[in-house]
Amino acid sequence: MTAPAPAAGAAGAAGVAASGGMLRPPGSEAARGSVAARRFSFWYGAKQALTEIDLDIAPRTITALIGPSGCGKSTFLRAVNRMHDLVPGTRHEGKILLDGRDVYDPSVDPTTLRRRVGMVFQRWNCFPKSIYDNVAYGPRINTSLPRAQLDQIVEASLRRAALWDEVKDRLRQSALSLSGGQQQRLCIARTLANDPEVLLLDEPASALDPIATQKIEELIFELKRELTIVIVTHNLQQAARASDYTAFFYLGRLIEVGSTERMFTAPREERTNSYITGRFG
């Protein structure tokens, strides 16, 4: 499958996004953002949370991870950008590849990885700073760009997050003054300011009302032109609406993966069919 050419991101236009241990030059973003798991297993202490996951995620697609609570979806999502490095007693086996390179290779800098693979959590976590400072935070600490370029990145990121028109006249106000849905889109804008190639979303709309949820889904669909997106959701209707591919996890294993249309109309595994039709979960 051939992915559409991505639009240039704000920080990418400035040549500041990182790849591996080096800066990516402008124009090098094409066809990047593939993710693959190879016999990936994960443990919290003695408890095994994932067992030999094999999964390919193509660039510029939306992949939904579904399954009952505690089945390993969020564990896998966080493993992609090594969020578990901060959790004592965790370990893994196997590989997770970003553009063919194992993200757990000792030569990979986790901070650089997390700029390339951004993450937005279930509950928005805006900094107690202004709207502008929230979005500018990453570029400020990762680069030494002049103020004019920071202004461009902030505006471009807010536009990409479909928030600019709502906040352009109050950029100096506290981010905490925004509604929940706006704060979640601000968190997405803050992530986009680092010009990632992959965007991980852990139930980004589960705490939002239907109108805010619709805006998040529309935003995700638009961002697919630029990014690889992986979303964990318990909302099967959301997975059916918003994703190109769906992967069903159960008891720490990947049971089945395929196009979303096929998964919801003709799943091959009985466990997948039982979950999708509401017989458990």
PDB file of N, CA, C and O in Angstrom, residues 41 65 67 76 93 98 113 115 142 147 153 176 178 187 197 210 215-216 219-220 223 225 228 251 258 262 264 278:
ATOM      1  N   SER A  41       7.274  -9.254  24.045  1.00  0.00           N
ATOM      2  CA  SER A  41       6.643  -9.631  25.314  1.00  0.00           C
ATOM      3  C   SER A  41       7.058  -8.619  26.383  1.00  0.00           C
ATOM      4  O   SER A  41       8.137  -8.014  26.298  1.00  0.00           O
ATOM      5  N   LEU A  65      -6.506  -0.102  18.579  1.00  0.00           N
ATOM      6  CA  LEU A  65      -6.281  -1.260  19.431  1.00  0.00           C
ATOM      7  C   LEU A  65      -7.501  -1.422  20.322  1.00  0.00           C
ATOM      8  O   LEU A  65      -7.846  -0.521  21.088  1.00  0.00           O
ATOM      9  N   GLY A  67     -10.102  -4.212  22.788  1.00  0.00           N
ATOM     10  CA  GLY A  67     -10.074  -5.374  23.662  1.00  0.00           C
ATOM     11  C   GLY A  67     -10.535  -4.982  25.051  1.00  0.00           C
ATOM     12  O   GLY A  67     -10.596  -3.795  25.389  1.00  0.00           O
ATOM     13  N   PHE A  76       1.043  -2.029  25.390  1.00  0.00           N
ATOM     14  CA  PHE A  76       1.715  -2.043  24.093  1.00  0.00           C
ATOM     15  C   PHE A  76       1.929  -0.620  23.585  1.00  0.00           C
ATOM     16  O   PHE A  76       3.016  -0.282  23.095  1.00  0.00           O
ATOM     17  N   GLU A  93      11.022  -8.622  26.128  1.00  0.00           N
ATOM     18  CA  GLU A  93      11.745  -9.449  25.171  1.00  0.00           C
ATOM     19  C   GLU A  93      11.195  -9.143  23.787  1.00  0.00           C
ATOM     20  O   GLU A  93      10.052  -8.711  23.643  1.00  0.00           O
ATOM     21  N   LEU A  98      10.889   1.041  14.776  1.00  0.00           N
ATOM     22  CA  LEU A  98      10.423   2.297  14.186  1.00  0.00           C
ATOM     23  C   LEU A  98      11.263   2.541  12.939  1.00  0.00           C
ATOM     24  O   LEU A  98      12.481   2.728  13.032  1.00  0.00           O
ATOM     25  N   LEU A 113      13.547   9.631  20.932  1.00  0.00           N
ATOM     26  CA  LEU A 113      12.471   8.744  20.484  1.00  0.00           C
ATOM     27  C   LEU A 113      11.111   9.358  20.765  1.00  0.00           C
ATOM     28  O   LEU A 113      10.211   9.321  19.911  1.00  0.00           O
ATOM     29  N   ARG A 115      10.275  12.392  20.949  1.00  0.00           N
ATOM     30  CA  ARG A 115       9.955  13.489  20.031  1.00  0.00           C
ATOM     31  C   ARG A 115       9.425  12.941  18.719  1.00  0.00           C
ATOM     32  O   ARG A 115       8.554  13.540  18.087  1.00  0.00           O
ATOM     33  N   ASN A 142      14.158  21.868  23.236  1.00  0.00           N
ATOM     34  CA  ASN A 142      14.899  21.016  22.302  1.00  0.00           C
ATOM     35  C   ASN A 142      15.695  21.789  21.273  1.00  0.00           C
ATOM     36  O   ASN A 142      16.551  21.207  20.598  1.00  0.00           O
ATOM     37  N   ARG A 147      12.367  33.774  18.495  1.00  0.00           N
ATOM     38  CA  ARG A 147      10.962  33.941  18.860  1.00  0.00           C
ATOM     39  C   ARG A 147      10.044  33.894  17.636  1.00  0.00           C
ATOM     40  O   ARG A 147       8.950  33.295  17.689  1.00  0.00           O
ATOM     41  N   ILE A 153       5.692  28.080  14.817  1.00  0.00           N
ATOM     42  CA  ILE A 153       5.439  26.701  15.230  1.00  0.00           C
ATOM     43  C   ILE A 153       4.178  26.620  16.080  1.00  0.00           C
ATOM     44  O   ILE A 153       3.343  25.712  15.904  1.00  0.00           O
ATOM     45  N   LEU A 176      -5.430  26.182  31.459  1.00  0.00           N
ATOM     46  CA  LEU A 176      -6.418  25.551  32.327  1.00  0.00           C
ATOM     47  C   LEU A 176      -7.777  26.233  32.252  1.00  0.00           C
ATOM     48  O   LEU A 176      -8.756  25.724  32.803  1.00  0.00           O
ATOM     49  N   LEU A 178      -9.339  26.573  29.449  1.00  0.00           N
ATOM     50  CA  LEU A 178     -10.026  25.967  28.312  1.00  0.00           C
ATOM     51  C   LEU A 178     -10.948  24.844  28.762  1.00  0.00           C
ATOM     52  O   LEU A 178     -10.784  24.282  29.849  1.00  0.00           O
ATOM     53  N   CYS A 187      -3.231  19.530  24.092  1.00  0.00           N
ATOM     54  CA  CYS A 187      -2.214  18.505  24.332  1.00  0.00           C
ATOM     55  C   CYS A 187      -1.744  17.891  23.006  1.00  0.00           C
ATOM     56  O   CYS A 187      -0.558  17.587  22.843  1.00  0.00           O
ATOM     57  N   GLU A 197       6.553  11.694  14.006  1.00  0.00           N
ATOM     58  CA  GLU A 197       6.161  10.880  12.858  1.00  0.00           C
ATOM     59  C   GLU A 197       5.037   9.923  13.226  1.00  0.00           C
ATOM     60  O   GLU A 197       4.292   9.460  12.353  1.00  0.00           O
ATOM     61  N   PRO A 210     -20.041  14.139  23.606  1.00  0.00           N
ATOM     62  CA  PRO A 210     -20.133  13.718  22.199  1.00  0.00           C
ATOM     63  C   PRO A 210     -19.630  14.748  21.202  1.00  0.00           C
ATOM     64  O   PRO A 210     -19.012  14.391  20.193  1.00  0.00           O
ATOM     65  N   LYS A 215     -15.060  16.208  17.441  1.00  0.00           N
ATOM     66  CA  LYS A 215     -13.969  17.073  16.997  1.00  0.00           C
ATOM     67  C   LYS A 215     -12.634  16.329  17.048  1.00  0.00           C
ATOM     68  O   LYS A 215     -11.800  16.492  16.145  1.00  0.00           O
ATOM     69  N   ILE A 216     -12.433  15.528  18.094  1.00  0.00           N
ATOM     70  CA  ILE A 216     -11.189  14.757  18.203  1.00  0.00           C
ATOM     71  C   ILE A 216     -11.097  13.747  17.067  1.00  0.00           C
ATOM     72  O   ILE A 216     -10.048  13.585  16.431  1.00  0.00           O
ATOM     73  N   LEU A 219     -10.286  15.484  13.869  1.00  0.00           N
ATOM     74  CA  LEU A 219      -8.890  15.885  13.900  1.00  0.00           C
ATOM     75  C   LEU A 219      -7.972  14.708  13.580  1.00  0.00           C
ATOM     76  O   LEU A 219      -7.031  14.837  12.783  1.00  0.00           O
ATOM     77  N   ILE A 220      -8.247  13.555  14.193  1.00  0.00           N
ATOM     78  CA  ILE A 220      -7.439  12.368  13.943  1.00  0.00           C
ATOM     79  C   ILE A 220      -7.455  12.019  12.456  1.00  0.00           C
ATOM     80  O   ILE A 220      -6.405  11.700  11.867  1.00  0.00           O
ATOM     81  N   LEU A 223      -5.210  14.397  10.592  1.00  0.00           N
ATOM     82  CA  LEU A 223      -3.783  14.214  10.882  1.00  0.00           C
ATOM     83  C   LEU A 223      -3.212  12.973  10.203  1.00  0.00           C
ATOM     84  O   LEU A 223      -1.993  12.857  10.050  1.00  0.00           O
ATOM     85  N   ARG A 225      -3.062  12.294   7.261  1.00  0.00           N
ATOM     86  CA  ARG A 225      -2.323  12.674   6.054  1.00  0.00           C
ATOM     87  C   ARG A 225      -0.851  12.945   6.365  1.00  0.00           C
ATOM     88  O   ARG A 225      -0.009  12.895   5.474  1.00  0.00           O
ATOM     89  N   THR A 228       1.493   8.690  11.316  1.00  0.00           N
ATOM     90  CA  THR A 228       0.999   7.361  11.651  1.00  0.00           C
ATOM     91  C   THR A 228       0.317   7.473  13.011  1.00  0.00           C
ATOM     92  O   THR A 228       0.903   8.005  13.953  1.00  0.00           O
ATOM     93  N   LEU A 251      -6.153 -10.896  26.824  1.00  0.00           N
ATOM     94  CA  LEU A 251      -5.277 -11.551  27.794  1.00  0.00           C
ATOM     95  C   LEU A 251      -3.803 -11.458  27.398  1.00  0.00           C
ATOM     96  O   LEU A 251      -3.044 -12.423  27.497  1.00  0.00           O
ATOM     97  N   GLY A 258      -6.611  -6.705  11.165  1.00  0.00           N
ATOM     98  CA  GLY A 258      -6.996  -6.619   9.763  1.00  0.00           C
ATOM     99  C   GLY A 258      -7.623  -5.273   9.473  1.00  0.00           C
ATOM    100  O   GLY A 258      -7.680  -4.397  10.347  1.00  0.00           O
ATOM    101  N   ARG A 262     -13.230  -5.325   7.563  1.00  0.00           N
ATOM    102  CA  ARG A 262     -13.307  -6.786   7.687  1.00  0.00           C
ATOM    103  C   ARG A 262     -13.455  -7.212   9.139  1.00  0.00           C
ATOM    104  O   ARG A 262     -14.247  -8.105   9.452  1.00  0.00           O
ATOM    105  N   PHE A 264     -14.890  -5.811  11.562  1.00  0.00           N
ATOM    106  CA  PHE A 264     -16.215  -5.564  12.127  1.00  0.00           C
ATOM    107  C   PHE A 264     -17.327  -6.266  11.365  1.00  0.00           C
ATOM    108  O   PHE A 264     -18.466  -6.298  11.835  1.00  0.00           O
ATOM    109  N   GLY A 278     -20.438  -8.017  21.590  1.00  0.00           N
ATOM    110  CA  GLY A 278     -20.840  -7.710  22.952  1.00  0.00           C
ATOM    111  C   GLY A 278     -21.088  -8.889  23.849  1.00  0.00           C
ATOM    112  O   GLY A 278     -21.687  -8.743  24.913  1.00  0.00           O
TER     113      GLY A 278
END
